[in-house]
Tab-separated table of C-alpha atoms and ligand atoms in Angstrom:
chain	number	residue	atom	x	y	z
A	47	UNK	CA	-4.230	31.068	-24.814
A	48	UNK	CA	-0.897	30.945	-23.840
A	49	UNK	CA	1.139	28.157	-25.117
A	50	UNK	CA	4.667	28.680	-23.729
A	51	UNK	CA	6.059	28.156	-20.155
A	52	UNK	CA	6.767	31.045	-18.211
A	53	UNK	CA	10.396	30.903	-16.790
A	54	UNK	CA	12.629	34.029	-15.353
A	55	UNK	CA	9.777	36.634	-16.750
A	56	UNK	CA	9.569	35.054	-20.295
A	57	UNK	CA	7.626	32.625	-22.294
A	58	UNK	CA	9.877	29.953	-23.661
A	59	UNK	CA	9.125	27.183	-25.424
A	60	UNK	CA	9.437	23.366	-23.979
A	61	UNK	CA	12.504	21.568	-24.758
A	62	UNK	CA	12.347	19.006	-27.637
A	63	UNK	CA	8.422	21.260	-28.069
A	64	UNK	CA	6.331	18.300	-27.359
A	65	UNK	CA	2.630	19.065	-26.489
A	66	UNK	CA	0.134	17.890	-24.332
A	67	UNK	CA	-3.766	17.997	-25.891
A	68	UNK	CA	-6.204	20.193	-23.597
A	69	UNK	CA	-9.607	18.751	-23.696
A	70	UNK	CA	-13.144	20.276	-22.986
A	71	UNK	CA	-15.028	17.655	-20.710
A	72	UNK	CA	-18.500	18.718	-21.772
A	73	UNK	CA	-17.600	17.910	-25.357
A	74	UNK	CA	-14.840	15.509	-25.760
A	75	UNK	CA	-13.046	18.201	-28.076
A	76	UNK	CA	-9.440	18.942	-28.126
A	77	UNK	CA	-9.181	22.783	-28.410
A	78	UNK	CA	-5.847	24.064	-27.363
A	79	UNK	CA	-1.929	22.380	-26.340
A	80	UNK	CA	-0.059	23.375	-23.806
A	81	UNK	CA	3.752	22.780	-23.621
A	82	UNK	CA	4.689	19.199	-21.884
A	83	UNK	CA	7.664	20.683	-20.422
A	84	UNK	CA	10.730	18.121	-19.352
A	85	UNK	CA	12.887	18.060	-16.458
A	86	UNK	CA	15.296	20.595	-17.932
A	87	UNK	CA	12.624	22.820	-17.797
A	88	UNK	CA	12.018	22.232	-14.469
A	89	UNK	CA	15.554	22.716	-13.723
A	90	UNK	CA	15.548	26.130	-15.572
A	91	UNK	CA	12.911	27.159	-13.682
A	92	UNK	CA	14.348	26.141	-10.232
A	93	UNK	CA	17.604	27.727	-11.395
A	94	UNK	CA	15.931	30.912	-12.432
A	95	UNK	CA	13.989	31.220	-8.635
A	96	UNK	CA	17.483	30.569	-7.084
A	97	UNK	CA	18.824	32.871	-8.807
A	98	UNK	CA	16.146	35.600	-8.006
A	99	UNK	CA	16.182	34.459	-4.244
A	100	UNK	CA	19.517	34.709	-3.888
A	101	UNK	CA	20.590	37.653	-6.134
A	102	UNK	CA	17.253	39.588	-6.796
A	103	UNK	CA	15.200	42.667	-4.955
A	104	UNK	CA	12.211	40.194	-4.044
A	105	UNK	CA	13.451	39.064	-0.722
A	106	UNK	CA	15.180	42.554	0.433
A	107	UNK	CA	11.699	44.276	-0.238
A	108	UNK	CA	9.716	45.363	2.957
A	109	UNK	CA	6.530	43.258	3.016
A	110	UNK	CA	4.416	46.451	2.434
A	111	UNK	CA	6.339	46.704	-0.985
A	112	UNK	CA	5.727	42.979	-1.766
A	113	UNK	CA	2.106	43.529	-0.834
A	114	UNK	CA	2.080	46.118	-3.712
A	115	UNK	CA	2.393	43.498	-6.569
A	116	UNK	CA	0.265	40.403	-4.528
A	117	UNK	CA	-2.666	43.246	-4.736
A	118	UNK	CA	-1.625	44.139	-8.281
A	119	UNK	CA	-2.084	40.743	-9.312
A	120	UNK	CA	-5.433	40.304	-7.645
A	121	UNK	CA	-6.731	43.140	-9.461
A	122	UNK	CA	-5.443	41.464	-12.260
A	123	UNK	CA	-7.295	38.586	-11.708
A	124	UNK	CA	-10.527	40.869	-11.390
A	125	UNK	CA	-9.737	42.480	-14.493
A	126	UNK	CA	-9.754	39.468	-16.750
A	127	UNK	CA	-12.245	37.443	-14.361
A	128	UNK	CA	-15.210	36.838	-17.217
A	129	UNK	CA	-12.485	35.594	-19.433
A	130	UNK	CA	-10.861	33.491	-16.944
A	131	UNK	CA	-13.640	31.869	-15.555
A	132	UNK	CA	-14.620	30.886	-19.381
A	133	UNK	CA	-11.079	29.314	-19.877
A	134	UNK	CA	-11.564	27.542	-16.379
A	135	UNK	CA	-14.858	26.045	-17.187
A	136	UNK	CA	-13.546	24.727	-20.934
A	137	UNK	CA	-10.815	23.319	-18.831
A	138	UNK	CA	-12.186	21.555	-15.901
A	139	UNK	CA	-16.096	21.611	-16.807
A	140	UNK	CA	-17.470	23.209	-14.039
A	141	UNK	CA	-20.422	25.366	-14.095
A	142	UNK	CA	-19.908	29.188	-14.960
A	143	UNK	CA	-20.950	30.336	-11.781
A	144	UNK	CA	-18.631	28.483	-9.675
A	145	UNK	CA	-15.762	29.479	-11.907
A	146	UNK	CA	-16.558	32.702	-11.322
A	147	UNK	CA	-16.803	32.432	-7.566
A	148	UNK	CA	-13.220	30.688	-7.653
A	149	UNK	CA	-11.483	33.681	-8.834
A	150	UNK	CA	-13.070	36.176	-7.403
A	151	UNK	CA	-11.745	33.925	-4.291
A	152	UNK	CA	-8.392	33.670	-5.807
A	153	UNK	CA	-8.127	37.419	-6.180
A	154	UNK	CA	-9.137	37.805	-2.650
A	155	UNK	CA	-6.414	35.381	-1.422
A	156	UNK	CA	-3.385	37.501	-3.259
A	157	UNK	CA	-5.455	40.698	-1.127
A	158	UNK	CA	-5.231	38.066	2.274
A	159	UNK	CA	-1.208	37.586	1.460
A	160	UNK	CA	-0.883	40.904	1.043
A	161	UNK	CA	-2.068	42.060	4.242
A	162	UNK	CA	-0.352	39.595	5.460
A	163	UNK	CA	3.409	40.688	4.105
A	164	UNK	CA	2.628	44.000	5.642
A	165	UNK	CA	2.126	42.808	8.708
A	166	UNK	CA	5.861	41.306	8.683
A	167	UNK	CA	7.477	44.478	8.721
A	168	UNK	CA	9.253	45.475	11.914
A	169	UNK	CA	8.124	41.983	13.350
A	170	UNK	CA	10.860	40.680	15.122
A	171	UNK	CA	10.216	39.228	19.019
A	172	UNK	CA	12.890	39.539	21.509
A	173	UNK	CA	13.766	36.077	23.578
A	174	UNK	CA	14.733	36.417	27.020
A	175	UNK	CA	17.147	33.699	27.817
A	176	UNK	CA	17.735	34.849	31.052
A	177	UNK	CA	21.638	35.442	31.042
A	178	UNK	CA	22.197	39.550	29.722
A	179	UNK	CA	25.200	38.020	28.208
A	180	UNK	CA	23.097	36.979	25.487
A	181	UNK	CA	20.668	38.931	23.174
A	182	UNK	CA	18.184	35.973	21.223
A	183	UNK	CA	15.603	37.329	18.046
A	184	UNK	CA	13.324	35.297	16.496
A	185	UNK	CA	12.924	36.675	12.732
A	186	UNK	CA	10.602	35.318	10.329
A	187	UNK	CA	12.160	35.132	7.043
A	188	UNK	CA	11.913	33.124	3.333
A	189	UNK	CA	12.425	29.831	3.403
A	190	UNK	CA	13.915	30.254	0.283
A	191	UNK	CA	12.693	28.607	-3.010
A	192	UNK	CA	9.341	27.193	-3.198
A	193	UNK	CA	8.060	23.898	-5.235
A	194	UNK	CA	4.087	24.042	-5.698
A	195	UNK	CA	2.581	21.562	-7.282
A	196	UNK	CA	-1.063	21.586	-7.629
A	197	UNK	CA	-4.352	19.452	-8.355
A	198	UNK	CA	-6.997	20.297	-11.218
A	199	UNK	CA	-10.353	20.419	-9.082
A	200	UNK	CA	-9.588	24.526	-8.448
A	201	UNK	CA	-7.183	25.475	-11.324
A	202	UNK	CA	-6.543	28.779	-10.440
A	203	UNK	CA	-7.482	28.958	-7.125
A	204	UNK	CA	-5.015	26.214	-5.528
A	205	UNK	CA	-2.324	27.987	-7.686
A	206	UNK	CA	-3.266	31.446	-5.301
A	207	UNK	CA	-3.292	29.181	-2.270
A	208	UNK	CA	0.414	28.404	-3.117
A	209	UNK	CA	1.049	31.636	-4.745
A	210	UNK	CA	0.134	34.129	-2.532
A	211	UNK	CA	1.579	32.880	0.954
A	212	UNK	CA	5.026	32.057	-0.677
A	213	UNK	CA	5.348	35.678	-2.523
A	214	UNK	CA	3.986	37.435	0.563
A	215	UNK	CA	7.107	35.677	2.505
A	216	UNK	CA	9.817	36.666	0.175
A	217	UNK	CA	10.019	33.337	-1.184
A	218	UNK	CA	10.251	32.756	-5.066
A	219	UNK	CA	8.861	29.603	-6.677
A	220	UNK	CA	7.868	27.070	-8.814
A	221	UNK	CA	4.427	26.357	-9.884
A	222	UNK	CA	3.198	22.919	-11.437
A	223	UNK	CA	-0.320	23.099	-12.287
A	224	UNK	CA	-2.116	20.079	-13.095
A	225	UNK	CA	-1.638	18.616	-16.269
A	226	UNK	CA	-5.583	18.079	-16.545
A	227	UNK	CA	-6.183	21.663	-16.181
A	228	UNK	CA	-3.426	24.135	-16.987
A	229	UNK	CA	-4.846	26.711	-18.749
A	230	UNK	CA	-5.483	29.618	-15.582
A	231	UNK	CA	-2.252	29.064	-14.137
A	232	UNK	CA	-0.351	29.643	-17.252
A	233	UNK	CA	-2.424	33.220	-17.174
A	234	UNK	CA	-1.647	33.732	-13.825
A	235	UNK	CA	2.140	34.302	-15.585
A	236	UNK	CA	0.851	37.282	-17.945
A	237	UNK	CA	-0.947	38.702	-14.724
A	238	UNK	CA	2.061	38.565	-12.786
A	239	UNK	CA	4.180	40.199	-15.835
A	240	UNK	CA	1.501	42.300	-16.521
A	241	UNK	CA	2.282	43.368	-12.433
A	242	UNK	CA	5.840	44.107	-12.701
A	243	UNK	CA	6.756	40.844	-10.676
A	244	UNK	CA	10.556	40.776	-11.231
A	245	UNK	CA	11.821	38.164	-13.159
A	246	UNK	CA	12.439	34.431	-11.538
A	247	UNK	CA	10.125	35.520	-8.670
A	248	UNK	CA	7.508	32.942	-10.123
A	249	UNK	CA	7.927	30.201	-12.705
A	250	UNK	CA	5.087	28.200	-14.239
A	251	UNK	CA	6.068	24.759	-15.824
A	252	UNK	CA	3.645	23.051	-16.860
A	253	UNK	CA	4.076	19.137	-17.838
A	254	UNK	CA	3.492	15.582	-16.429
A	255	UNK	CA	4.000	14.786	-12.845
A	256	UNK	CA	6.301	12.376	-13.449
A	257	UNK	CA	8.563	14.464	-14.973
A	258	UNK	CA	8.187	18.096	-14.250
A	259	UNK	CA	6.883	17.365	-10.958
A	260	UNK	CA	9.097	14.863	-9.768
A	261	UNK	CA	12.121	17.234	-11.088
A	262	UNK	CA	10.944	20.155	-8.895
A	263	UNK	CA	10.738	17.555	-6.173
A	264	UNK	CA	14.284	16.128	-6.742
A	265	UNK	CA	15.996	19.243	-7.253
A	266	UNK	CA	18.410	20.444	-4.405
A	267	UNK	CA	17.778	24.393	-4.648
A	268	UNK	CA	14.445	23.779	-3.500
A	269	UNK	CA	14.025	24.247	-0.341
A	270	UNK	CA	10.087	23.940	0.442
A	271	UNK	CA	7.410	21.230	-1.602
A	272	UNK	CA	3.684	22.441	-1.047
A	273	UNK	CA	2.092	19.996	-2.575
A	274	UNK	CA	-1.931	19.549	-2.760
A	275	UNK	CA	-3.309	16.032	-4.622
A	276	UNK	CA	-3.900	12.817	-3.890
A	277	UNK	CA	-2.944	10.669	-0.938
A	278	UNK	CA	-0.839	8.251	-2.783
A	279	UNK	CA	1.247	10.946	-4.443
A	280	UNK	CA	1.745	12.937	-1.572
A	281	UNK	CA	2.845	9.672	0.366
A	282	UNK	CA	5.292	9.472	-2.308
A	283	UNK	CA	6.467	13.388	-2.126
A	284	UNK	CA	6.789	12.896	1.631
A	285	UNK	CA	9.065	9.769	1.353
A	286	UNK	CA	11.219	11.921	-1.522
A	287	UNK	CA	11.616	14.880	1.014
A	288	UNK	CA	12.341	12.882	3.684
A	289	UNK	CA	15.380	11.479	1.713
A	290	UNK	CA	16.714	14.930	1.494
A	291	UNK	CA	15.054	16.347	4.739
A	292	UNK	CA	13.332	19.152	2.819
A	293	UNK	CA	10.676	20.869	4.012
A	294	UNK	CA	7.031	19.548	2.575
A	295	UNK	CA	3.398	20.544	3.328
A	296	UNK	CA	0.804	18.237	2.257
A	297	UNK	CA	-2.936	18.527	1.670
A	298	UNK	CA	-4.099	15.316	0.243
A	299	UNK	CA	-7.861	13.661	0.034
A	300	UNK	CA	-10.492	12.905	2.502
A	301	UNK	CA	-13.681	11.046	2.922
A	302	UNK	CA	-15.454	13.373	5.196
A	303	UNK	CA	-18.601	12.715	7.323
A	304	UNK	CA	-22.245	14.839	7.719
A	305	UNK	CA	-24.027	13.931	11.027
A	306	UNK	CA	-27.714	15.261	10.951
A	307	UNK	CA	-29.862	14.792	14.015
A	308	UNK	CA	-33.405	14.136	13.697
A	309	UNK	CA	-34.348	17.754	15.570
A	310	UNK	CA	-32.517	19.265	12.310
A	311	UNK	CA	-34.645	20.914	9.703
A	312	UNK	CA	-35.175	18.771	7.030
A	313	UNK	CA	-35.291	21.380	4.346
A	314	UNK	CA	-31.728	22.702	5.431
A	315	UNK	CA	-30.208	19.170	5.550
A	316	UNK	CA	-30.924	18.114	2.040
A	317	UNK	CA	-29.128	21.867	0.744
A	318	UNK	CA	-25.914	21.381	2.918
A	319	UNK	CA	-25.577	17.798	1.893
A	320	UNK	CA	-26.247	18.667	-1.924
A	321	UNK	CA	-23.822	21.153	-1.379
A	322	UNK	CA	-21.737	19.206	-0.034
A	323	UNK	CA	-21.547	16.246	-2.194
A	324	UNK	CA	-22.380	17.951	-5.653
A	325	UNK	CA	-20.694	21.416	-5.723
A	326	UNK	CA	-17.804	21.033	-8.311
A	327	UNK	CA	-19.240	17.559	-9.281
A	328	UNK	CA	-17.988	16.628	-5.767
A	329	UNK	CA	-14.347	16.802	-6.836
A	330	UNK	CA	-13.913	18.576	-3.769
A	331	UNK	CA	-11.285	17.289	-0.410
A	332	UNK	CA	-13.676	18.326	1.870
A	333	UNK	CA	-16.433	16.933	0.675
A	334	UNK	CA	-19.240	15.386	3.056
A	335	UNK	CA	-19.496	11.856	1.013
A	336	UNK	CA	-20.532	10.028	3.717
A	337	UNK	CA	-23.947	11.303	5.650
A	338	UNK	CA	-25.061	10.216	8.926
A	339	UNK	CA	-28.737	10.480	9.427
A	340	UNK	CA	-30.793	9.622	12.602
A	341	UNK	CA	-32.991	7.129	12.259
A	342	UNK	CA	-36.204	8.597	12.630
A	343	UNK	CA	-35.433	11.503	10.206
A	344	UNK	CA	-33.996	8.934	7.486
A	345	UNK	CA	-36.539	8.017	5.454
A	346	UNK	CA	-38.161	11.399	5.127
A	347	UNK	CA	-34.936	13.283	4.695
A	348	UNK	CA	-33.661	10.393	2.216
A	349	UNK	CA	-36.853	10.623	0.321
A	350	UNK	CA	-36.496	14.365	0.017
A	351	UNK	CA	-32.589	14.144	-1.149
A	352	UNK	CA	-33.576	11.545	-4.273
A	353	UNK	CA	-36.399	13.827	-4.963
A	354	UNK	CA	-33.935	17.097	-5.214
A	355	UNK	CA	-30.687	15.025	-6.689
A	356	UNK	CA	-32.945	14.139	-9.442
A	357	UNK	CA	-34.208	17.516	-10.260
A	358	UNK	CA	-30.329	19.029	-10.671
A	359	UNK	CA	-29.804	20.638	-14.193
A	360	UNK	CA	-26.666	18.701	-15.454
A	361	UNK	CA	-25.125	20.158	-19.252
A	362	UNK	CA	-22.370	22.115	-20.397
A	363	UNK	CA	-20.940	23.881	-17.396
A	364	UNK	CA	-20.986	27.305	-20.188
A	365	UNK	CA	-24.709	26.399	-20.667
A	366	UNK	CA	-27.492	28.823	-18.672
A	367	UNK	CA	-28.821	27.203	-15.828
A	368	UNK	CA	-26.225	24.590	-15.419
A	369	UNK	CA	-25.530	23.060	-11.770
A	370	UNK	CA	-23.898	19.958	-12.568
A	371	UNK	CA	-21.106	19.785	-15.425
A	372	UNK	CA	-18.725	16.958	-16.655
A	373	UNK	CA	-16.349	15.867	-14.568
A	374	UNK	CA	-12.939	16.484	-15.034
A	375	UNK	CA	-11.775	13.986	-17.926
A	376	UNK	CA	-12.015	10.560	-19.553
A	377	UNK	CA	-9.734	8.978	-16.788
A	378	UNK	CA	-11.696	10.780	-13.400
A	379	UNK	CA	-15.046	9.744	-15.358
A	380	UNK	CA	-14.408	5.995	-15.671
A	381	UNK	CA	-12.674	5.687	-11.883
A	382	UNK	CA	-16.208	7.346	-10.531
A	383	UNK	CA	-18.333	4.872	-12.323
A	384	UNK	CA	-16.550	2.324	-11.897
A	385	UNK	CA	-16.444	3.088	-8.003
A	386	UNK	CA	-20.153	3.087	-8.184
A	387	UNK	CA	-20.210	-0.371	-9.772
A	388	UNK	CA	-17.985	-1.769	-7.389
A	389	UNK	CA	-20.275	-0.387	-4.613
A	390	UNK	CA	-22.906	-1.892	-6.064
A	391	UNK	CA	-21.189	-5.228	-6.298
A	392	UNK	CA	-19.918	-5.026	-2.743
A	393	UNK	CA	-23.663	-4.514	-1.281
A	394	UNK	CA	-24.381	-0.984	-1.543
A	395	UNK	CA	-28.082	-0.194	-3.334
A	396	UNK	CA	-27.944	2.676	-5.920
A	397	UNK	CA	-30.621	4.974	-5.104
A	398	UNK	CA	-30.408	7.288	-7.619
A	399	UNK	CA	-27.536	8.591	-10.062
A	400	UNK	CA	-24.717	6.718	-12.032
A	401	UNK	CA	-23.655	7.414	-15.827
A	402	UNK	CA	-25.843	10.404	-17.135
A	403	UNK	CA	-28.299	9.469	-19.579
A	404	UNK	CA	-29.065	11.642	-22.516
A	405	UNK	CA	-25.025	12.659	-23.363
A	406	UNK	CA	-23.310	11.542	-26.224
A	407	UNK	CA	-20.162	13.013	-25.403
A	408	UNK	CA	-18.728	14.833	-22.176
A	409	UNK	CA	-17.983	13.033	-19.124
A	410	UNK	CA	-21.418	13.467	-17.488
A	411	UNK	CA	-22.117	11.412	-13.974
A	412	UNK	CA	-25.639	12.181	-12.257
A	413	UNK	CA	-26.044	12.973	-8.803
A	414	UNK	CA	-25.520	9.564	-6.856
A	415	UNK	CA	-26.707	8.233	-3.737
A	416	UNK	CA	-25.798	5.112	-2.577
A	417	UNK	CA	-27.742	3.813	0.281
A	418	UNK	CA	-27.123	0.174	2.274
A	419	UNK	CA	-23.288	0.521	2.039
A	420	UNK	CA	-21.508	-2.066	3.669
A	421	UNK	CA	-18.800	-0.137	6.572
A	422	UNK	CA	-16.318	-2.464	4.951
A	423	UNK	CA	-17.206	-1.329	1.242
A	424	UNK	CA	-14.424	0.520	-0.457
A	425	UNK	CA	-17.366	3.380	-1.300
A	426	UNK	CA	-18.162	3.946	2.148
A	427	UNK	CA	-13.872	4.256	3.244
A	428	UNK	CA	-12.401	5.688	0.126
A	429	UNK	CA	-12.984	8.917	-1.461
A	430	UNK	CA	-14.166	8.637	-4.921
A	431	UNK	CA	-13.950	12.433	-5.722
A	432	UNK	CA	-16.942	12.364	-7.878
A	433	UNK	CA	-20.937	13.765	-6.958
A	434	UNK	CA	-21.089	9.999	-5.008
A	435	UNK	CA	-22.623	10.141	-1.790
A	436	UNK	CA	-23.140	7.473	0.735
A	437	UNK	CA	-26.047	7.813	3.469
A	438	UNK	CA	-26.953	5.751	6.113
A	439	UNK	CA	-29.397	5.506	9.170
A	440	UNK	CA	-27.634	5.477	12.801
A	441	UNK	CA	-29.583	4.964	16.299
A	442	UNK	CA	-27.190	7.033	18.951
A	443	UNK	CA	-25.491	10.057	19.159
A	444	UNK	CA	-21.831	7.714	20.370
A	445	UNK	CA	-22.577	5.554	16.830
A	446	UNK	CA	-22.805	8.975	14.850
A	447	UNK	CA	-19.264	9.737	16.294
A	448	UNK	CA	-17.634	6.478	15.709
A	449	UNK	CA	-18.906	5.756	12.588
A	450	UNK	CA	-17.839	9.820	11.514
A	451	UNK	CA	-14.625	8.883	12.495
A	452	UNK	CA	-14.562	5.375	10.586
A	453	UNK	CA	-11.947	7.049	8.173
A	454	UNK	CA	-8.192	7.297	8.013
A	455	UNK	CA	-8.608	11.061	5.633
A	456	UNK	CA	-11.554	13.111	7.566
A	457	UNK	CA	-10.983	16.673	7.051
A	458	UNK	CA	-13.932	18.978	6.498
A	459	UNK	CA	-16.700	16.873	9.535
A	460	UNK	CA	-19.990	18.663	10.071
A	461	UNK	CA	-22.862	18.248	12.267
A	462	UNK	CA	-26.146	19.745	11.956
A	463	UNK	CA	-28.897	19.632	14.949
A	464	UNK	CA	-31.108	22.075	16.830
A	465	UNK	CA	-29.166	21.509	20.132
A	466	UNK	CA	-26.019	23.580	20.701
A	467	UNK	CA	-24.686	21.619	23.471
A	468	UNK	CA	-24.768	17.821	20.984
A	469	UNK	CA	-23.539	19.932	18.181
A	470	UNK	CA	-20.548	21.141	19.900
A	471	UNK	CA	-19.822	17.756	22.053
A	472	UNK	CA	-20.080	15.916	18.576
A	473	UNK	CA	-17.896	18.745	16.253
A	474	UNK	CA	-15.302	17.762	20.011
A	475	UNK	CA	-15.238	14.632	19.428
A	476	UNK	CA	-14.521	14.408	15.421
A	477	UNK	CA	-11.069	13.397	14.908
B	117	NAD	P1	-2.736	13.630	-7.811
B	117	NAD	O1	-1.883	13.085	-6.720
B	117	NAD	O2	-2.893	12.407	-9.024
B	117	NAD	O3	-1.997	14.421	-8.875
B	117	NAD	C1	-1.494	15.959	-8.083
B	117	NAD	C2	-0.577	16.651	-8.677
B	117	NAD	O4	0.616	16.039	-8.551
B	117	NAD	C3	-0.837	17.083	-10.417
B	117	NAD	O5	-0.202	18.073	-10.658
B	117	NAD	C4	0.228	16.066	-10.909
B	117	NAD	O6	0.852	16.335	-11.897
B	117	NAD	C5	0.895	16.000	-9.832
B	117	NAD	N1	2.332	14.544	-9.884
B	117	NAD	C6	1.716	13.979	-9.706
B	117	NAD	N2	3.164	12.912	-9.757
B	117	NAD	C7	3.791	13.112	-9.530
B	117	NAD	C8	5.130	12.985	-8.992
B	117	NAD	N3	5.555	11.552	-8.954
B	117	NAD	N4	5.858	13.537	-8.434
B	117	NAD	C9	5.660	15.085	-8.386
B	117	NAD	N5	4.643	15.493	-8.853
B	117	NAD	C10	3.322	14.846	-9.359
B	117	NAD	O7	-3.964	14.068	-7.710
B	117	NAD	P2	-5.309	14.733	-8.600
B	117	NAD	O8	-5.883	13.903	-9.133
B	117	NAD	O9	-4.286	15.851	-9.241
B	117	NAD	O10	-6.489	15.650	-7.627
B	117	NAD	C11	-7.370	15.074	-6.982
B	117	NAD	C12	-6.812	14.928	-5.587
B	117	NAD	O11	-6.179	15.890	-4.959
B	117	NAD	C13	-7.601	14.073	-4.480
B	117	NAD	O12	-7.546	13.211	-3.866
B	117	NAD	C14	-8.437	15.143	-3.688
B	117	NAD	O13	-8.734	15.123	-2.659
B	117	NAD	C15	-7.246	16.129	-3.609
B	117	NAD	N6	-7.063	17.404	-3.351
B	117	NAD	C16	-6.888	17.665	-1.807
B	117	NAD	C17	-7.205	19.105	-1.585
B	117	NAD	C18	-6.477	19.679	-0.253
B	117	NAD	O14	-6.500	21.180	0.110
B	117	NAD	N7	-6.367	18.997	0.868
B	117	NAD	C19	-7.394	19.981	-2.240
B	117	NAD	C20	-7.608	19.364	-4.059
B	117	NAD	C21	-7.563	18.229	-4.025
């Protein structure tokens, strides 16, 4: 496990030497410390990325050459997959098979962008201006230094989603992982170094959002910001980017609907509801956390869902057979339990779930199903980011669509019906 920051191709101690504890969410034990980077560290990382972009070989390379590095990083992840998956479980809590799946996906992400990097070579589009005196060409070129800030729910996978496209395009970058899950992102530095990535192309600074993150956001040498995280932080970053007219992309939270009609296969519906909200302990931006079921199917489906939800094996992500691990940390655990309590106070019925019983230690929340949730209740409109699903009946297709769209932040609306034409119609009506 790394104990230093990755800046300009070297491992360096954080200025001031402060650290942050790394807590295993299944046991609450502190098992490591990561460097608490400072604004000065973020500045050093940005300057290294700037110099590598302006004077280094990276942006001059062909897409095919950059693809070679990306493929080597993909292979490095695969070579270390068992060890990285274990770190992911210790850091984040997710069940080991899910961590293994994430890491395979992270490697695949580097391969995918390697393919796109190769396609960049020679791609120059000539645009006719209708005036023979002028020649106009559209050329794809890297935007410059990218600052990437990521959350804790898919630690290495989120890093891959940011790092692979930026490097493929010829950008250099600074990555700030979540302070709650930085272990595998730091290992990515080691993998990149082993792959021979030129110094300064990828820099990784761990630490708090308000210090390291903010310093990256505010830095004049950062040309592009890529953020994944909560809506409030994203909104703050967007305002800061607007001040400097900085290019920014945001991937934020969601409260996504899943509409199930009476002709759907009930067992498949239950399976997809559970996948949509209990995978990764429901800490998924596209979790289908609001389920709408046609009234004639509702009682039978609810009964089957409650039966299956209560069978899910809860436990340490490293234990055999665990399907639901702990939430990522104490703060998230308390937030999720408070959201369940508030839903009940606001009129919802707790059909199953809440605090998991039988655990003295660890941030375990049982698969939770809320029924009779008022449309005005926070649980119906706000992301909970835990294993908590709200389910209610609807009578008509129009009502289903209206209720599905009744959220500011839908990310992954889904529909299940045996009627293909209706599926297309409802899907097209999702906002
Ligand atoms: P968060 O917004 O609290 O933190 C995200 C990152 O931003 C962290 O690295 C944090 O340190 C940093 N940060 C915090 N304050 C900052 C500041 N002032 N300046 C710069 N950086 C700052 O989110 P989180 O709790 O880590 O993650 C959960 C959220 O992420 C959920 O809302 C979830 O829906 C969302 N998410 C979205 C997607 C997506 O693809 N849309 C994917 C995963 C998670």
